[in-house]
Short mmCIF file of C-alpha atoms in Angstrom, two decimals:
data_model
loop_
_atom_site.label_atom_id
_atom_site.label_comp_id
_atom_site.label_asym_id
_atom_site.label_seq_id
_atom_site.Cartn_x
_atom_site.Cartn_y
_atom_site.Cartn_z
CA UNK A 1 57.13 4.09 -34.20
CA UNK A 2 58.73 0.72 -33.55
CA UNK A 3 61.59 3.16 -31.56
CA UNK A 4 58.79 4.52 -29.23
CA UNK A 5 58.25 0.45 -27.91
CA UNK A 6 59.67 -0.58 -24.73
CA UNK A 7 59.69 -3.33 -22.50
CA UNK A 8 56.45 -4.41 -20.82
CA UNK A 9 56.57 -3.54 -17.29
CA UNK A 10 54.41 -5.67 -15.71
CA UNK A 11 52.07 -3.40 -14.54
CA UNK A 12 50.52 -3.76 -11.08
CA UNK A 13 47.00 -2.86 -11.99
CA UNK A 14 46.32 -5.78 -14.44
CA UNK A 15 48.81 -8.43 -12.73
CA UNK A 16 47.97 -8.24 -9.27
CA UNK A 17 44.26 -7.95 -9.43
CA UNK A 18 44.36 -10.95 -11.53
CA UNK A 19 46.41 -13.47 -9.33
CA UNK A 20 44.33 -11.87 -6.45
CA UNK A 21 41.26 -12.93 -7.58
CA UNK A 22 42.74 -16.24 -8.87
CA UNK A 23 43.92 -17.07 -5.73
CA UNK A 24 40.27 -16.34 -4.50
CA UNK A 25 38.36 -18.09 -6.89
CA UNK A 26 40.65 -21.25 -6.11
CA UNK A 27 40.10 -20.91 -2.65
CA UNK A 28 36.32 -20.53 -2.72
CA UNK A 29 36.79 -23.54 -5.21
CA UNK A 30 38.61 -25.80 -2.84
CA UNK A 31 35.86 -24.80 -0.17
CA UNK A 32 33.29 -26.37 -2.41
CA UNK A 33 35.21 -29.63 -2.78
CA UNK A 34 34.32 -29.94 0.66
CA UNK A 35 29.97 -29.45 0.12
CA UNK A 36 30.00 -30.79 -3.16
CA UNK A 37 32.79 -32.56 -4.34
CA UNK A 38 31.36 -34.15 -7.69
CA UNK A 39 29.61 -30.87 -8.97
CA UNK A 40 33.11 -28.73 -8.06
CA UNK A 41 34.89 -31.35 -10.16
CA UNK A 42 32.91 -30.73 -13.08
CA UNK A 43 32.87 -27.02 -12.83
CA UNK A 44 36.69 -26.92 -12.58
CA UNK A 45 37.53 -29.24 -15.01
CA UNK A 46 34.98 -27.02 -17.60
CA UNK A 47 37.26 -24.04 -16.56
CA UNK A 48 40.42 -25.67 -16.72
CA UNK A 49 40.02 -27.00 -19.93
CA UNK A 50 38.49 -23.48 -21.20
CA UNK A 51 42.03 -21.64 -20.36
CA UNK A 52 44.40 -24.40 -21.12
CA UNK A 53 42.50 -24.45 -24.33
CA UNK A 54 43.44 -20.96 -25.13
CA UNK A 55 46.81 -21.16 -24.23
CA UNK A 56 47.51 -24.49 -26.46
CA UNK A 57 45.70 -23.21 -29.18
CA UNK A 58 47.91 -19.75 -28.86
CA UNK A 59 50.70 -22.06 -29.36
CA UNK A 60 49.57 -23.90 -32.42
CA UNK A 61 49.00 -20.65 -34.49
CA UNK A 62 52.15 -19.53 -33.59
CA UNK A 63 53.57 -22.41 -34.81
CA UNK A 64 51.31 -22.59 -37.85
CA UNK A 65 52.09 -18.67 -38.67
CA UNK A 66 56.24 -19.89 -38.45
CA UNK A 67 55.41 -22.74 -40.93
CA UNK A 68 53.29 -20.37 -43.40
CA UNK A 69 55.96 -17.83 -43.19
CA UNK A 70 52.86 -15.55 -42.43
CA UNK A 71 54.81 -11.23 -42.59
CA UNK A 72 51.32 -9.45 -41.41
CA UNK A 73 50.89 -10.92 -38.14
CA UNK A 74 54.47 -10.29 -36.85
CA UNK A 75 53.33 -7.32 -34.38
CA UNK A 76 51.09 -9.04 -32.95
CA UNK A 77 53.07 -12.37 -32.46
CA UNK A 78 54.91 -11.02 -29.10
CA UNK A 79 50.78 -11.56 -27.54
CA UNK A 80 50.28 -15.27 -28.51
CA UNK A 81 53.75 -16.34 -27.72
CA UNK A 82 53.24 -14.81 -24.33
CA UNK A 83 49.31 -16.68 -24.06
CA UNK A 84 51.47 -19.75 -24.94
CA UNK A 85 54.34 -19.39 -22.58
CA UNK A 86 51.59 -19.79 -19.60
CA UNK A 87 51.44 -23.18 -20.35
CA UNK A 88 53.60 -24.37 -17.24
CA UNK A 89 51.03 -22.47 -14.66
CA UNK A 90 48.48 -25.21 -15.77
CA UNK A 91 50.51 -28.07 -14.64
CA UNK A 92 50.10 -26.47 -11.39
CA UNK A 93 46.48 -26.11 -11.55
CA UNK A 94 45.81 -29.55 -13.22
CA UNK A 95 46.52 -30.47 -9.65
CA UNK A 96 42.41 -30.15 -9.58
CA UNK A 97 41.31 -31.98 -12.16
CA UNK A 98 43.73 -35.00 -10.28
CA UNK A 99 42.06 -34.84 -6.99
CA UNK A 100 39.06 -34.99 -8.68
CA UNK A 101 39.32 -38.02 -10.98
CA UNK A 102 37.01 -40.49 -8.64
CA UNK A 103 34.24 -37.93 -8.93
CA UNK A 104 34.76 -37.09 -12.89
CA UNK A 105 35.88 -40.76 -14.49
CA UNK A 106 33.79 -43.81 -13.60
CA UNK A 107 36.82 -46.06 -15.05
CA UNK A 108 38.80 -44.63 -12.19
CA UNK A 109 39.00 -47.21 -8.95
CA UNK A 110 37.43 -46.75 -6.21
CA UNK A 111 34.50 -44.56 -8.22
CA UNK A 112 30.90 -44.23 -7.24
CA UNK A 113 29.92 -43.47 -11.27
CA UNK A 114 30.26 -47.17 -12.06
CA UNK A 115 27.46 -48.25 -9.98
CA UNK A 116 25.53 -46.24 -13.03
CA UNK A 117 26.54 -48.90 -15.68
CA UNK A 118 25.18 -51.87 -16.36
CA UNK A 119 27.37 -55.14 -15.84
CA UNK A 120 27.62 -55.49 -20.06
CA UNK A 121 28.57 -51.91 -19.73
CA UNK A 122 31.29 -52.35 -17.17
CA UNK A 123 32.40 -55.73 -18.85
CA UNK A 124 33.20 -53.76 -21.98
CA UNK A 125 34.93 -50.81 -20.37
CA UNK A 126 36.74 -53.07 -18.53
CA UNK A 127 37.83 -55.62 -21.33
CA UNK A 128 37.87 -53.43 -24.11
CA UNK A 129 39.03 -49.87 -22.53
CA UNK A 130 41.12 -50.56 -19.37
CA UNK A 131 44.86 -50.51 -21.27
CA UNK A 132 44.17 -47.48 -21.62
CA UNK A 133 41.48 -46.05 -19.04
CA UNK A 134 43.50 -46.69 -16.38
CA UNK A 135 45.05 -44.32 -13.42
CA UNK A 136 48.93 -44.34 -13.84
CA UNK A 137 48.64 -44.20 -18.01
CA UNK A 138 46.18 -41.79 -17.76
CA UNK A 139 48.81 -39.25 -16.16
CA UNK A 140 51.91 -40.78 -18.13
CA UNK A 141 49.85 -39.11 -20.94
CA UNK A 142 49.79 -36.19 -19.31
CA UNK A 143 53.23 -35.60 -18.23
CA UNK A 144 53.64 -36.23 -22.28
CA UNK A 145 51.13 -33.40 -23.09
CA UNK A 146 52.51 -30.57 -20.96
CA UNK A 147 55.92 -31.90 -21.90
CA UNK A 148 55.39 -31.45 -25.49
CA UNK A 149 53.52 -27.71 -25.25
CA UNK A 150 56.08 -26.81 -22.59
CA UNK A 151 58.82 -27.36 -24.15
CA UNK A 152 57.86 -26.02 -28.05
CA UNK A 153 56.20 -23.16 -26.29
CA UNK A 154 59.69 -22.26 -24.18
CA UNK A 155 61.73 -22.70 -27.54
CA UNK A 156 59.61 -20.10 -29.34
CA UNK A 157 59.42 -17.68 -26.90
CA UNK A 158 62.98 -18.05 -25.75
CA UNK A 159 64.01 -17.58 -29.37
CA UNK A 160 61.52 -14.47 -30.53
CA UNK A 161 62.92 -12.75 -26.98
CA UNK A 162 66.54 -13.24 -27.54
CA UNK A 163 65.93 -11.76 -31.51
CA UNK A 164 65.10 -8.75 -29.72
CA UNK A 165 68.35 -7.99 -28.39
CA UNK A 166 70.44 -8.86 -31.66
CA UNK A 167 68.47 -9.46 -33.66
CA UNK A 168 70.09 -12.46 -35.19
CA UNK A 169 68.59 -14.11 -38.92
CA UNK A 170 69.07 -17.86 -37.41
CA UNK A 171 67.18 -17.41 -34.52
CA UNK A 172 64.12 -16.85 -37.49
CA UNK A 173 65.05 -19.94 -38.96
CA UNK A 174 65.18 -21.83 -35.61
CA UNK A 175 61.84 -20.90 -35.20
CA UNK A 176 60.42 -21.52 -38.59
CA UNK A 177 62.35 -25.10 -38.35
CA UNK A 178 60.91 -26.17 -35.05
CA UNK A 179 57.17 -24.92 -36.02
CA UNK A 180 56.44 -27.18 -38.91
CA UNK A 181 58.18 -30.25 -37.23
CA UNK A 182 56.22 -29.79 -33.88
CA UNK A 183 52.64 -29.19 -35.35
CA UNK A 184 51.92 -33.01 -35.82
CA UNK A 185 52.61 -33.50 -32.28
CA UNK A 186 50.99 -30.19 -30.68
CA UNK A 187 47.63 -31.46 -32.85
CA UNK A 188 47.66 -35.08 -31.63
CA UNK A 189 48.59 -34.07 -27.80
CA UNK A 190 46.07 -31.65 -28.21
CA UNK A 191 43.26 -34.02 -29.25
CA UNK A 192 44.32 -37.06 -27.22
CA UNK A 193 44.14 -34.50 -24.38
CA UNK A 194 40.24 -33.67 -25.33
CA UNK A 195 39.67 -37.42 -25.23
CA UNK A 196 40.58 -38.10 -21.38
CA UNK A 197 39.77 -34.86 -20.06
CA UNK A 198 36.11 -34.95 -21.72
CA UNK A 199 35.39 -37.49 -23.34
CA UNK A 200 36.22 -40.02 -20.97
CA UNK A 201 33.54 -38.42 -18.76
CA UNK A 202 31.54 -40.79 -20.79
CA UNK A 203 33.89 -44.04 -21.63
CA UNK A 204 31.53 -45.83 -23.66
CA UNK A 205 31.36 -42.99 -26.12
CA UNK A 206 33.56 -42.28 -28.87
CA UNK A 207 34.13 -39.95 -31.75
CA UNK A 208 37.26 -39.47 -33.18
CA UNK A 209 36.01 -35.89 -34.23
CA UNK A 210 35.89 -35.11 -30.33
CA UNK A 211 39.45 -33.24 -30.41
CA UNK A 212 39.10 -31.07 -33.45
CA UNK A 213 35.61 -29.78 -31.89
CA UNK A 214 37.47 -29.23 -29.02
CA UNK A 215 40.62 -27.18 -30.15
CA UNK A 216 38.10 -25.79 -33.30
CA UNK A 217 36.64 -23.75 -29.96
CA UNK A 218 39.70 -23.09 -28.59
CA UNK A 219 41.18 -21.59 -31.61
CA UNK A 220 38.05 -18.88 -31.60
CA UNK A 221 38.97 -18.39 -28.19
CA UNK A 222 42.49 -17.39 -28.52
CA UNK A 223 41.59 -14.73 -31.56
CA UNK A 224 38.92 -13.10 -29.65
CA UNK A 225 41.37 -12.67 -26.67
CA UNK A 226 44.25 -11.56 -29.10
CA UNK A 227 42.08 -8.86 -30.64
CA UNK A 228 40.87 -8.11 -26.90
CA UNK A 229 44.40 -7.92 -25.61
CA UNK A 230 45.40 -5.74 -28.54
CA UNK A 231 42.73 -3.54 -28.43
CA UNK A 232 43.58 -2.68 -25.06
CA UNK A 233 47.36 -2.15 -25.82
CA UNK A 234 45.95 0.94 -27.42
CA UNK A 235 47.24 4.41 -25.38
CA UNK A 236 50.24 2.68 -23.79
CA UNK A 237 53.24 4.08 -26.48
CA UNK A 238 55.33 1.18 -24.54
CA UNK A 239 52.89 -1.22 -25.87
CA UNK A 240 52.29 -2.91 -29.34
CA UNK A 241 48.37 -1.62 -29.69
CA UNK A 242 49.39 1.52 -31.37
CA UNK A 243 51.51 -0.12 -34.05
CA UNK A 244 48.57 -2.65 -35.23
CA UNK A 245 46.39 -1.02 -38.10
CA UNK A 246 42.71 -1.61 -39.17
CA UNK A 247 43.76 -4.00 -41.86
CA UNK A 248 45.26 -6.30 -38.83
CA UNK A 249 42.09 -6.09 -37.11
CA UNK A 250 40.34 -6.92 -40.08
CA UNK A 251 42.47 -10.01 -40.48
CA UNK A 252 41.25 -10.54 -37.12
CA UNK A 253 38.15 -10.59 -37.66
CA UNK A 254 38.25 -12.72 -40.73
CA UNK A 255 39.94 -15.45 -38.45
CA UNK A 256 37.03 -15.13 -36.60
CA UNK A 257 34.90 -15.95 -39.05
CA UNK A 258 36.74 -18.67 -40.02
CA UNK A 259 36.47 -20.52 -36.76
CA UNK A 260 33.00 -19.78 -36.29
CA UNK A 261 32.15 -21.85 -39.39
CA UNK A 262 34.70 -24.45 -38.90
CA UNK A 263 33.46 -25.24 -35.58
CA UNK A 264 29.93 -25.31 -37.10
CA UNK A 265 31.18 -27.84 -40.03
CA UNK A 266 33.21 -30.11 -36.98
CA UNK A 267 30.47 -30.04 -34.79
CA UNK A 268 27.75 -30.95 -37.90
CA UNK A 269 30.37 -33.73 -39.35
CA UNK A 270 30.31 -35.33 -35.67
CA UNK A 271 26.93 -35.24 -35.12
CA UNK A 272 26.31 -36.66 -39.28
CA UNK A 273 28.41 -39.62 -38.68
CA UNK A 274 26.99 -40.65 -35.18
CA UNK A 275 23.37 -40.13 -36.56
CA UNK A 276 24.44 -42.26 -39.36
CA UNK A 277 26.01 -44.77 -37.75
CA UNK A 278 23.22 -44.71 -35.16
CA UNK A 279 25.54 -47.65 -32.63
CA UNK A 280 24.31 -48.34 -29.36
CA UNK A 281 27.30 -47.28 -27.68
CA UNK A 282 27.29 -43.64 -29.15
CA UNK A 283 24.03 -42.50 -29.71
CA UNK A 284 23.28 -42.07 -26.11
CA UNK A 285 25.86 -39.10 -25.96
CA UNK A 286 23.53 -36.98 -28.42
CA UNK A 287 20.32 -38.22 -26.76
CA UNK A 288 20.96 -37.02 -23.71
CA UNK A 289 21.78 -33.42 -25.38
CA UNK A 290 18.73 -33.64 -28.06
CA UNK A 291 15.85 -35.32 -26.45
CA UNK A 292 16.42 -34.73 -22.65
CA UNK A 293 16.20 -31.32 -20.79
CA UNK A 294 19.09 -30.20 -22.91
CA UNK A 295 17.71 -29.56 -26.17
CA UNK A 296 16.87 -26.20 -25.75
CA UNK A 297 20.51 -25.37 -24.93
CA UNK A 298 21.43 -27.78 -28.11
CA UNK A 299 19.30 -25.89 -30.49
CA UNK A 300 20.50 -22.66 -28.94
CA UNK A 301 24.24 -23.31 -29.93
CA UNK A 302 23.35 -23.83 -33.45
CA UNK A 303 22.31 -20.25 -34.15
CA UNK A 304 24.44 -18.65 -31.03
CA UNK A 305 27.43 -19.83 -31.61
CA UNK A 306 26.99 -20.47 -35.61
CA UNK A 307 24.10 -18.51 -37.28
CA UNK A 308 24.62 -15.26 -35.59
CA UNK A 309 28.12 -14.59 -35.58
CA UNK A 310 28.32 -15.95 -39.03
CA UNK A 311 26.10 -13.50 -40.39
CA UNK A 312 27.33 -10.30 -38.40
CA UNK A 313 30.80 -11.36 -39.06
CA UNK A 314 30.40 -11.69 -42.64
CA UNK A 315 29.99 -7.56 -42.99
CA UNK A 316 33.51 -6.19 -44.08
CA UNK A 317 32.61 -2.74 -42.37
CA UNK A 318 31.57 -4.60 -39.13
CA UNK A 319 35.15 -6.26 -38.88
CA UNK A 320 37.01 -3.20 -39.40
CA UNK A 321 35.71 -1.32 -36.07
CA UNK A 322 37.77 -2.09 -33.09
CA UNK A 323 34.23 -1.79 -30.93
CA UNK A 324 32.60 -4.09 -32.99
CA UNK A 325 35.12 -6.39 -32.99
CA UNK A 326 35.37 -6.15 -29.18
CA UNK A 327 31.94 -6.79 -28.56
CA UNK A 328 31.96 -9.98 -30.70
CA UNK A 329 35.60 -10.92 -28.82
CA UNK A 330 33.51 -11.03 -24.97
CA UNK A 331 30.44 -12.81 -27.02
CA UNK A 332 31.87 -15.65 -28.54
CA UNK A 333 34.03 -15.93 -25.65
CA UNK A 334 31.05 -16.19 -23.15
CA UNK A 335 29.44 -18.67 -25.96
CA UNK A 336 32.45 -20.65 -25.71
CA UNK A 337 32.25 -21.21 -22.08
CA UNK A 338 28.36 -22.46 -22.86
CA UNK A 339 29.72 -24.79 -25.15
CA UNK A 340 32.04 -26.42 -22.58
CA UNK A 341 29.14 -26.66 -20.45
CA UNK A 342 27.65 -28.78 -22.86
CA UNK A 343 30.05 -30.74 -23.11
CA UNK A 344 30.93 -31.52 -19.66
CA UNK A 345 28.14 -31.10 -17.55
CA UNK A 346 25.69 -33.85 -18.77
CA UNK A 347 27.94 -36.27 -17.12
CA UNK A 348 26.97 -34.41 -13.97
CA UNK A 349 23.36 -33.79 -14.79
CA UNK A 350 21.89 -35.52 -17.78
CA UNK A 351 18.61 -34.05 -17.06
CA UNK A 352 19.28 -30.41 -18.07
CA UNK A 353 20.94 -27.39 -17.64
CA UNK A 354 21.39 -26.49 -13.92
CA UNK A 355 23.66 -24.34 -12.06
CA UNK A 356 26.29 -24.26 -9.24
CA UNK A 357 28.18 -21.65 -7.95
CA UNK A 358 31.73 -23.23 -8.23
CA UNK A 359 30.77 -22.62 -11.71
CA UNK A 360 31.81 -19.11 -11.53
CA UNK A 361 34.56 -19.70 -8.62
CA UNK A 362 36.75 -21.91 -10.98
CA UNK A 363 36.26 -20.42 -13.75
CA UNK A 364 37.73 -16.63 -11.82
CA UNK A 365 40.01 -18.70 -10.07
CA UNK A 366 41.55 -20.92 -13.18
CA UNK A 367 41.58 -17.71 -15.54
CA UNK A 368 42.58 -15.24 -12.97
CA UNK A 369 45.96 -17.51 -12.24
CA UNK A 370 46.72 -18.23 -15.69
CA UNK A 371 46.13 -14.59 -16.69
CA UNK A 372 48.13 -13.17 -14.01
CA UNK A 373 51.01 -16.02 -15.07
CA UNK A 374 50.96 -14.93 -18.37
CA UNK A 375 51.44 -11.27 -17.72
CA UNK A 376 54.09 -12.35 -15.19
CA UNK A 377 56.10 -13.57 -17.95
CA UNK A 378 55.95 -10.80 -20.31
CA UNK A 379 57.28 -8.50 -17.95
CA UNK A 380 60.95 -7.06 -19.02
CA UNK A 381 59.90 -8.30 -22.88
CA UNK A 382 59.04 -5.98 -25.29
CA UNK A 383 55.52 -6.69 -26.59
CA UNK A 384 56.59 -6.65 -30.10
CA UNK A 385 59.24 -8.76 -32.03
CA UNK A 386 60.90 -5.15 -32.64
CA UNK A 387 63.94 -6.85 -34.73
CA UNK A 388 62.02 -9.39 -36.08
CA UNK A 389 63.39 -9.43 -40.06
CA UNK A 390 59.62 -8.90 -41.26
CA UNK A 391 58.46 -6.56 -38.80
CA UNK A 392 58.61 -3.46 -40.81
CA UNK A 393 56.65 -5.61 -43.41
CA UNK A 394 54.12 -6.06 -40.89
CA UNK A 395 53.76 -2.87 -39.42
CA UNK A 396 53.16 -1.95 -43.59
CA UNK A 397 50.73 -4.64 -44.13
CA UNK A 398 48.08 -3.69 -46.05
CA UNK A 399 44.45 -5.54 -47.46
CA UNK A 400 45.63 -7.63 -51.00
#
């Protein structure tokens, strides 16, 4: 079967539709700038740190699969490396969140959010905060971020595709070298990137939980778009879906499960220890979200993105149906999107929930580019590591 494989053609249908309605969605985006420019902040930086998310988490797994010297997920490899690889699109499209900084960070100059502190409040964001709240570190870090993920990212793609034409054994060990080494450094990027991009929103609060919770999301995220991605590989002979078996997708699903419950135990240690701790400068944070017009949505994330998906995902016949899994895939998805809303929009609107329509306009316009990148680079690979040294173990993986 692994014979039948060829390269990925880039086909029209999928690629050009999506960097169409990218380029719409960023248009309509930058058109709201104009009307509303603090709201359209918001909404884009909730959708650019939803994709991004995926991508960098895509990358991760790779590089924790390389370090575990994981056989069964082999075929299915080829689809995160190319989620990872689309990493370089988003240093275009952080071009955003930068114009937007004055209406998203109240430590940035020249930013109407101060006038919302108190003078204590600005004394200590000022004295305490400003080495490193400040404008010109705050995008040294990033160059640092997207310089790390770009350039393990590149390495481990550029290595898997080259296999494919010689299949040579060191460019395995390359790969399994690199992974290990770079995982300290993809974590802490990762997290330190959750901390100005979100956190920040609110200076004064702090939790250094705040990254896990983040990337704990964004890990869920990136199965439930492999398994979507895969499942609609199947039919296309050129294309890996037909090669992946129902014990993969029941690995799939496991993974799943296991994500859903570690985000519930990151999200219940980070709420624990500010409760505990109960200090002036944190406790606001989960007010807002608990007392105020948000509670509802906070209660509903408990058993939405916890209690249900936990419970469904715990049947072993539910997990091995493609549909099912599919179904769950667009859910949590969708759920994870609410959760970024929670995250980020009480620094709009600590009232309560409330909507805006460059909500939806960044969110089309941010995935739509990214998704239509990502294809754009898999074109002329083959969607499969087809001489790979432990791809005919994983294409005879079985359920131990």
């Amino acid at each position: 079967m692994i014979a039948e494989v060829q390269r990925y053609s880039g086909t029209p249908r999928l690629m050009v539709p999506a960097f169409g309605l990218g380029a719409l969605g960023l248009a309509a985006t930058a058109a709201g700038a104009f009307v509303d420019p603090r709201a359209t902040a918001h909404s884009y930086l909730i959708a650019f740190a939803y994709w991004v998310g995926i991508a960098v988490a895509s990358l991760i797994m790779v590089a924790i699969f390389h370090t575990a010297k994981a056989k069964w997920m082999t075929v299915l490899r080829r689809a995160m490396e190319s989620m990872a690889v689309s990493i370089p699109i988003f240093v275009v499209l952080f071009i955003g969140v930068a114009l937007g900084l004055k209406h998203l960070y109240p430590w940035v100059p020249g930013s109407e959010l101060a006038k919302e502190f108190t003078e204590v409040e600005l004394g200590h964001l000022g004295h305490k905060q400003h080495g490193y709240l400040n404008t010109p570190f705050f995008f040294i870090r990033q160059a640092i971020y997207f310089g790390v993920w770009i350039f393990v990212s590149q390495r481990l793609h550029s290595w898997s595709t080259q296999q494919d034409e010689g299949g040579q054994l060191e460019l395995t060990v390359k790969q399994r070298f690199l992974s290990p080494g770079s995982l300290p450094f993809l974590a802490l990027t990762i997290t330190f990137a959750a901390f100005d991009w979100m956190m920040s929103l609110t200076p004064l609060w702090q939790s250094t939980i705040y990254g896990v919770y983040y990337f704990a999301g964004s890990f869920l995220a990136a199965f439930c778009v492999l398994t979507l991605a895969t499942i609609n590989a199947q039919g296309d002979k050129n294309l890996y879906g037909n090669l992946v078996t129902t014990a993969h997708y029941h690995n799939l699903g496991k993974l799943m499960l296991a994500f859903v419950s570690f985000w519930a135990y990151i999200a219940f240690s980070q709420f624990l220890l500010v409760w505990i701790a109960n200090l002036p400068e944190e406790a606001p944070w989960y007010h807002v979200r608990i007392f105020g017009g948000w509670q509802n949505l906070s209660v509903a994330l408990f058993f939405l993105q916890f209690l249900f998906p936990f419970a469904v995902l715990l049947s072993r016949n539910f997990k091995l149906k493609q549909r099912n899994l599919a179904v769950m895939a667009v859910y949590l998805l969708t759920i994870h999107l609410v959760d970024l809303y929670w995250l980020v929009w009480p620094a709009y609107n600590d009232h309560g929930p409330s909507f805006h329509w460059t909500l939806i306009t960044a969110f089309v316009g941010v995935g739509g580019t990214s998704v239509g990148f990502a294809l754009f680079r898999a074109r002329g690979k083959y969607t499969v590591p087809v001489k790979d040294p432990y791809i005919a173990d994983s294409l005879r993986y079985v359920q131990p």
